Amino acid sequence: MAKLELAEETKAGMEEVGTADLLIAVAVQVDDDQLRAAATQAVLSLGAAGQPGEPSLSALRTVVAFPGLSGGDTAPKAEVQDEQAATSNALRFLPYALAAGSPERIPWLAPSSTYQAVFAMARELGVSACAVIGFDLGALQSDFLAPMLAPVFDKRCELAMPFYAMGKFDGLLNSSILAPLTRALYGRRVRFPLAPDFCISGKMLPELEVALQRSTGQGQTLFWPATEAALRGCETCQVHVDTRHVPAADGVDLSTVLAQTVGPLFAEMATNAPLWQRIRGSQAVETSGVAVAPPADGAAADIRPMLETFQLGFRNLQEVWSLVLPPVTLLELKRLARLGADSFHMPDELWVRIIYDFALAYRLRTLSRIHLLGALTPLYLGWVASYAVEVGGASLTEAEQRVEKLARAYEEGKPYLLSRWRWPDRFNP
Amino acid sequence: MWTQVSQSLHESMARVISRLATLLPGFLAFIAAVLFFAVIAWLLSRLVRALLGAIRIDERLARGTNAIAEWSPSYTPTTLITRIVFWFVVLMGLLVGLEAVGASSDNLLSTRLLGYIPNVLGAVVLLTLGNVIARFLSRSVLIGAVNMNLHYARLLSLGTKWLVLVLTAAMVLDHLAIGGAVVDLAFGILFGGIVLALALAVGLGSRDLVSRSLEREAARPAPETLPEEQFRHF
């Protein structure tokens, strides 16, 4: 497993900086001027946060690492922004080379090699905490840093994950698969396990670097901070933030998003199988901050296109689904395909068994993984349609309770997963 | 006259028996060679399987994308490599055996048959690859078309599969030098006909649908939010 080598310009910049207390690492390509303005403002606002008598977060020596190097660039050295940052210590900007991703990769999902570079810089600088900013500059342009850094610097936790304010129909992939599945597997109730923004303590960095090296060597493409913290027994907490990310949908279809988020999750399951099989139930993580009201949802959603895709999938993908799903599940899907829009309801137990069967098929390579994740798309849309029917007229609290109910169903269905995982050839009607 | 007929028959029988007797050692050598090389193939395949298992080739190739597993998911790389080794050694045995048959015969027919064997082997490889590609592509088209909400997904998938299979069959027949220009012409007509039929079906058949759809689109007020944008999956 080759260790990641930072660019010479980055190393030169780090030598000039020396050491720092806080590294704010931007993991995606952003506009340079916007970044400098947002980062400076965010660091200034750190000074206003905190309780009287406590050391000011703005007194921290802060470095902002950003993707600013490419093949032919002669990158600037780390720049000092004394006149812009009215802080007792200068704010420094340090460019680093963003790993080249494949053309099919979703632009807002940073690959694990990017996190390798970030954690290597953080370790070299000897920081006490590292704040990773992904997706866009939304985290720096909102009240994110202070509430997220506080529990890390107070040593209440080693990983602080954001709790975004989301509407009923936002983050559906996370609510239906990513969050409940990681909760059932790794025993931690983290609402957003694949959050692009998070804060991590300096203590965790060396272990994470080694873990990332190993997983990148094994071909893993995504970094799951909540999973890594759970596997190492590190304290995780959640913080309510008012950051809102709106992903650009241009040119990225749902099948691609599923393949590039759920696929790596299934691959992680295969890698960490000896560990998650021993975990039973889940523990709540400390949640701090004030819950922020999400933007109001629009008019009642039209589920007919999703229902049509589900029914079309049922009519045409039987031979593919029959390679993955047992006959009982197929029978239930047959019954579902006959239901109308008003009475369409996919039971949680059915959805959970479908996800677990697909995870097993991913591991066993029952069919091509590209085809497997493509065949999951109509089923996912069926779940979304069912969810929309249930929570269409419900409040946000009721919708959140509905998501919690699904998460408990994942935990209750874990024995099914264990039995199928250990004995895949056993008769399963 | 009957004496001469009888004499001719006796002479032709004697020649055939004599030729069979000449070829018999060759056939026995053929059987012996095939059996011998089959045993060697079995031993070699066991050795290769053990070696590949020791270096964990399946796990190494499973890291990242594994093209072998994507195109043929039911066979592990170890199984595929082992079978290739096995059949390669058996093939060597067949060639050795055929050479033995050919050496015991100076018949022109035998020589030409021996020379045709590589064509047959190439055709078998083409047929196998064609089937694998046809199955993969048809399933890709089916899943992609369903996710795009195309109601004729199955038709597209079947069309893709049969286009690839027809192309494969034409290549196999060409490789076997069967049919010659007739096969080329038939393939051209069939392939071109299928593509033309599909183009006409889509172009002419959807003409009314497109015009009705455009009329509806023009008459409908633009929605503030498209239905699909109300759901944010990520």
PDB file of C-alpha atoms in Angstrom, chain A residues 108 169-173 217-219 244 247 254-255 299 301-302 305-306 309 312-313 316-317 323 365 367-371 374-375 377-378 380 384 388, chain B residues 61-66 69-71 73-74 135-137 139-143 145-155 227-228 230-234:
ATOM      1  CA  TRP A 108     -19.691  16.711  -5.216  1.00  0.00           C
ATOM      2  CA  PHE A 169     -38.390  15.057   0.656  1.00  0.00           C
ATOM      3  CA  ASP A 170     -34.716  15.963   0.988  1.00  0.00           C
ATOM      4  CA  GLY A 171     -31.871  13.483   1.334  1.00  0.00           C
ATOM      5  CA  LEU A 172     -34.110  10.516   0.522  1.00  0.00           C
ATOM      6  CA  LEU A 173     -31.220   8.215  -0.374  1.00  0.00           C
ATOM      7  CA  GLY A 217      -5.429   0.169  -1.932  1.00  0.00           C
ATOM      8  CA  GLN A 218      -8.442  -2.135  -1.895  1.00  0.00           C
ATOM      9  CA  GLY A 219     -10.216   0.053  -4.432  1.00  0.00           C
ATOM     10  CA  ARG A 244     -27.872  23.688   3.305  1.00  0.00           C
ATOM     11  CA  PRO A 247     -26.686  19.292  -5.344  1.00  0.00           C
ATOM     12  CA  LEU A 254     -30.265   8.642 -10.169  1.00  0.00           C
ATOM     13  CA  SER A 255     -28.694   5.338 -11.212  1.00  0.00           C
ATOM     14  CA  ALA A 299     -47.069  21.298  -3.038  1.00  0.00           C
ATOM     15  CA  ALA A 301     -45.489  15.581  -4.674  1.00  0.00           C
ATOM     16  CA  ASP A 302     -46.592  13.665  -7.764  1.00  0.00           C
ATOM     17  CA  PRO A 305     -43.573   8.911 -12.542  1.00  0.00           C
ATOM     18  CA  MET A 306     -41.814   6.975  -9.782  1.00  0.00           C
ATOM     19  CA  THR A 309     -40.804   3.315 -13.162  1.00  0.00           C
ATOM     20  CA  LEU A 312     -42.077  -0.906 -15.504  1.00  0.00           C
ATOM     21  CA  GLY A 313     -39.165  -2.354 -13.564  1.00  0.00           C
ATOM     22  CA  ASN A 316     -39.187  -5.999 -17.340  1.00  0.00           C
ATOM     23  CA  LEU A 317     -36.610  -6.816 -14.679  1.00  0.00           C
ATOM     24  CA  LEU A 323     -31.259 -13.676  -9.407  1.00  0.00           C
ATOM     25  CA  ARG A 365     -21.213 -11.072  -7.595  1.00  0.00           C
ATOM     26  CA  LEU A 367     -24.563 -10.612 -11.485  1.00  0.00           C
ATOM     27  CA  SER A 368     -22.490  -7.719 -12.738  1.00  0.00           C
ATOM     28  CA  ARG A 369     -22.313  -5.040 -10.041  1.00  0.00           C
ATOM     29  CA  ILE A 370     -23.157  -2.349 -12.585  1.00  0.00           C
ATOM     30  CA  HIS A 371     -26.351  -4.233 -13.468  1.00  0.00           C
ATOM     31  CA  GLY A 374     -28.986  -0.311 -11.918  1.00  0.00           C
ATOM     32  CA  ALA A 375     -31.673  -2.875 -11.077  1.00  0.00           C
ATOM     33  CA  THR A 377     -33.136   1.993  -8.990  1.00  0.00           C
ATOM     34  CA  PRO A 378     -36.813   1.084  -9.750  1.00  0.00           C
ATOM     35  CA  TYR A 380     -35.711   2.588  -4.654  1.00  0.00           C
ATOM     36  CA  VAL A 384     -39.790   6.814  -2.400  1.00  0.00           C
ATOM     37  CA  ALA A 388     -44.326  10.127  -0.248  1.00  0.00           C
TER      38      ALA A 388
ATOM     39  CA  LEU B  61      -8.488  -8.572  -8.687  1.00  0.00           C
ATOM     40  CA  ALA B  62     -11.631  -7.792  -6.666  1.00  0.00           C
ATOM     41  CA  ARG B  63     -10.050  -4.528  -5.505  1.00  0.00           C
ATOM     42  CA  GLY B  64     -11.416  -1.783  -7.679  1.00  0.00           C
ATOM     43  CA  THR B  65     -13.024  -2.735 -10.949  1.00  0.00           C
ATOM     44  CA  ASN B  66     -12.755  -6.295 -12.026  1.00  0.00           C
ATOM     45  CA  ALA B  69     -16.177 -10.442 -12.875  1.00  0.00           C
ATOM     46  CA  GLU B  70     -18.325  -7.730 -14.491  1.00  0.00           C
ATOM     47  CA  TRP B  71     -18.585  -9.577 -17.829  1.00  0.00           C
ATOM     48  CA  PRO B  73     -19.903 -12.697 -12.771  1.00  0.00           C
ATOM     49  CA  SER B  74     -20.639 -16.366 -12.128  1.00  0.00           C
ATOM     50  CA  ARG B 135     -25.956 -11.183 -22.856  1.00  0.00           C
ATOM     51  CA  PHE B 136     -24.107  -8.317 -21.127  1.00  0.00           C
ATOM     52  CA  LEU B 137     -25.213  -5.653 -23.595  1.00  0.00           C
ATOM     53  CA  ARG B 139     -29.056  -6.669 -19.900  1.00  0.00           C
ATOM     54  CA  SER B 140     -27.353  -3.236 -19.810  1.00  0.00           C
ATOM     55  CA  VAL B 141     -29.816  -1.881 -22.366  1.00  0.00           C
ATOM     56  CA  LEU B 142     -32.778  -3.399 -20.509  1.00  0.00           C
ATOM     57  CA  ILE B 143     -31.839  -1.894 -17.144  1.00  0.00           C
ATOM     58  CA  ALA B 145     -34.094   1.689 -20.653  1.00  0.00           C
ATOM     59  CA  VAL B 146     -36.246   0.792 -17.623  1.00  0.00           C
ATOM     60  CA  ASN B 147     -34.508   3.478 -15.539  1.00  0.00           C
ATOM     61  CA  MET B 148     -35.196   5.970 -18.343  1.00  0.00           C
ATOM     62  CA  ASN B 149     -38.866   4.991 -18.170  1.00  0.00           C
ATOM     63  CA  LEU B 150     -38.920   3.671 -21.733  1.00  0.00           C
ATOM     64  CA  HIS B 151     -41.894   1.346 -22.175  1.00  0.00           C
ATOM     65  CA  TYR B 152     -40.235  -0.516 -25.050  1.00  0.00           C
ATOM     66  CA  ALA B 153     -37.248  -1.472 -22.890  1.00  0.00           C
ATOM     67  CA  ARG B 154     -37.670  -5.201 -23.500  1.00  0.00           C
ATOM     68  CA  LEU B 155     -37.923  -4.670 -27.260  1.00  0.00           C
ATOM     69  CA  PRO B 227     -42.410  17.011 -10.121  1.00  0.00           C
ATOM     70  CA  GLU B 228     -39.067  15.219  -9.971  1.00  0.00           C
ATOM     71  CA  GLN B 230     -39.653  17.975  -5.397  1.00  0.00           C
ATOM     72  CA  PHE B 231     -37.699  14.909  -4.400  1.00  0.00           C
ATOM     73  CA  ARG B 232     -34.045  15.387  -3.590  1.00  0.00           C
ATOM     74  CA  HIS B 233     -32.377  12.029  -3.384  1.00  0.00           C
ATOM     75  CA  PHE B 234     -29.055  13.337  -2.120  1.00  0.00           C
TER      76      PHE B 234
END
